Short mmCIF file of C-alpha atoms in Angstrom, two decimals:
data_model
loop_
_atom_site.label_atom_id
_atom_site.label_comp_id
_atom_site.label_asym_id
_atom_site.label_seq_id
_atom_site.Cartn_x
_atom_site.Cartn_y
_atom_site.Cartn_z
CA ILE A 1 16.39 -35.15 15.01
CA ASP A 2 19.30 -33.84 17.07
CA GLU A 3 21.01 -37.24 17.15
CA PHE A 4 20.53 -37.72 13.40
CA ARG A 5 22.07 -34.31 12.73
CA LYS A 6 24.94 -35.12 15.11
CA GLN A 7 25.67 -38.33 13.19
CA MET A 8 25.55 -36.46 9.87
CA GLN A 9 28.13 -34.06 11.29
CA VAL A 10 30.37 -37.00 12.23
CA ILE A 11 30.24 -38.16 8.61
CA ASP A 12 30.81 -34.61 7.37
CA ASP A 13 33.93 -34.35 9.54
CA LEU A 14 35.32 -37.52 7.91
CA ILE A 15 35.01 -36.22 4.35
CA ASP A 16 38.32 -35.11 2.88
CA ALA A 17 37.81 -31.60 1.52
CA ASP A 18 40.73 -32.13 -0.87
CA LYS A 19 39.47 -35.37 -2.44
CA ASP A 20 39.88 -35.81 -6.19
CA GLY A 21 36.50 -36.17 -7.86
CA ILE A 22 32.86 -35.74 -6.94
CA TYR A 23 32.50 -38.97 -4.98
CA LEU A 24 33.11 -39.43 -1.27
CA CYS A 25 36.23 -41.51 -1.79
CA GLY A 26 37.55 -39.66 -4.84
CA ALA A 27 37.21 -40.22 -8.54
CA GLU A 28 35.15 -43.43 -8.45
CA VAL A 29 31.72 -44.12 -6.99
CA SER A 30 31.78 -46.24 -3.83
CA LEU A 31 29.40 -48.02 -1.51
CA ALA A 32 29.66 -44.94 0.72
CA ASP A 33 28.08 -42.79 -2.02
CA ALA A 34 25.38 -45.34 -2.80
CA THR A 35 24.49 -45.71 0.87
CA LEU A 36 24.57 -42.09 1.96
CA PHE A 37 22.95 -40.39 -1.03
CA PRO A 38 19.34 -41.67 -0.63
CA THR A 39 19.46 -40.91 3.09
CA MET A 40 20.57 -37.35 2.40
CA THR A 41 17.73 -36.96 -0.12
CA PHE A 42 15.36 -37.99 2.65
CA ALA A 43 17.08 -35.66 5.15
CA ARG A 44 16.88 -32.66 2.82
CA HIS A 45 13.15 -33.25 2.43
CA MET A 46 12.30 -34.22 6.00
CA LEU A 47 14.37 -31.99 8.28
CA PRO A 48 12.77 -28.69 7.22
CA LYS A 49 9.42 -30.17 8.28
CA PHE A 50 10.84 -30.28 11.82
CA GLY A 51 12.02 -26.69 11.78
CA VAL A 52 15.56 -27.17 10.49
CA PRO A 53 16.26 -24.39 7.97
CA GLU A 54 16.54 -25.85 4.47
CA THR A 55 20.01 -24.33 4.09
CA GLU A 56 21.14 -26.21 7.22
CA ALA A 57 19.53 -29.59 6.51
CA LEU A 58 22.89 -31.04 5.43
CA PRO A 59 26.31 -30.23 6.89
CA PRO A 60 28.61 -28.23 4.57
CA LYS A 61 30.80 -30.95 3.02
CA ILE A 62 27.89 -33.37 2.64
CA SER A 63 25.87 -30.58 1.03
CA GLN A 64 28.66 -29.83 -1.43
CA TRP A 65 29.08 -33.54 -2.27
CA TYR A 66 25.32 -33.93 -2.70
CA THR A 67 25.08 -30.91 -5.01
CA GLN A 68 28.03 -32.14 -7.07
CA LEU A 69 26.45 -35.59 -7.49
CA LEU A 70 23.15 -34.08 -8.62
CA ALA A 71 24.95 -31.97 -11.19
CA GLY A 72 27.55 -34.49 -12.30
CA ASP A 73 26.10 -38.00 -12.18
CA GLU A 74 22.99 -39.00 -14.10
CA VAL A 75 22.42 -42.18 -12.06
CA PHE A 76 22.42 -40.29 -8.75
CA ARG A 77 20.10 -37.69 -10.27
CA LYS A 78 17.71 -40.52 -11.18
CA VAL A 79 17.89 -41.96 -7.65
CA HIS A 80 17.21 -38.47 -6.29
CA ASP A 81 14.15 -38.06 -8.49
CA GLU A 82 12.77 -41.48 -7.51
CA VAL A 83 13.27 -40.95 -3.77
CA LEU A 84 11.93 -37.40 -3.92
CA GLY A 85 8.91 -38.58 -5.91
CA ALA A 86 8.08 -41.08 -3.17
CA LEU A 87 8.51 -38.43 -0.48
CA GLN A 88 6.25 -36.04 -2.37
CA GLY A 89 3.72 -38.87 -2.53
CA TRP A 90 3.89 -39.06 1.25
CA ASP A 91 3.27 -35.32 1.38
CA GLY A 92 0.24 -35.67 -0.87
CA ASN A 93 -1.16 -38.49 1.26
CA GLY A 94 -0.78 -36.52 4.50
CA ARG A 95 1.97 -38.79 5.85
CA TRP A 96 3.48 -35.99 7.94
CA ASP A 97 0.20 -34.44 9.13
CA THR A 98 -0.10 -36.45 12.36
CA ILE A 99 3.58 -36.40 13.31
CA VAL A 100 4.29 -33.85 16.04
CA LEU A 101 6.37 -30.95 14.69
CA ALA A 102 6.41 -32.29 11.12
CA GLY A 103 2.80 -31.47 10.39
CA LEU A 104 1.01 -31.51 13.71
CA ARG A 105 1.72 -28.37 15.71
CA ASP A 106 0.84 -27.65 19.31
CA GLU A 107 -0.74 -24.21 19.10
CA ASP A 108 -2.19 -24.17 22.62
CA PRO A 109 -0.74 -21.69 25.13
CA GLU A 110 2.54 -22.82 26.69
CA THR A 111 2.18 -24.75 29.96
CA ILE A 112 4.60 -25.42 32.80
CA PHE A 113 5.21 -28.87 31.30
CA ASP A 114 6.21 -27.30 28.00
CA LYS A 115 8.73 -25.20 29.89
CA ILE A 116 10.11 -28.28 31.67
CA ILE A 117 10.41 -30.20 28.40
CA SER A 118 12.18 -27.28 26.71
CA LYS A 119 14.47 -27.07 29.79
CA GLU A 120 13.45 -23.51 30.59
CA ILE A 121 12.57 -24.88 34.03
CA PRO A 122 15.11 -27.40 35.36
CA ALA A 123 13.58 -30.61 36.65
CA SER A 124 14.91 -34.11 37.19
CA VAL A 125 11.57 -35.53 38.41
CA VAL A 126 8.08 -34.28 37.60
CA PHE A 127 5.14 -35.01 39.94
CA GLU A 128 1.47 -34.70 39.00
#
C-alpha cells in the first residue's frame, strides 16, 4: 500500500497544475488519462479498506483531475460506473473479507511480534 501511494505521489508531482483543460495533458484526452483513470477508481475504492482515509486516497492533483473528469466527461463517468460496479460486486461476494487489513482484522491482544513488525521494537533478526 505504501509503495502504491508513493508511486501515485510521483505521478501527482508530474501533473502540471496550470494545464489547459480537464485532461492530464491539457485540452485533449490522452493515453495517460485512459490508463490512469480506472486505476484511480480502484484506488479510491480499495485504499480506505486498508485504513487510508477516503479524503487521502488520491493525491491532491490526481484527485482534482479525477473529480473534473467525472463531472466533465461522459465516457470517463461511464468507465467509473462500470469499474465501481465490479468492485461493489467484489464487496458483495466477500472478496475483501479474507485479506488482512481489508476485511480481516487481527483483534487479538498485541504481541511482541506485532511490536517488532510495527517497528516499535527495533530488530534486524528475530529468533523463535
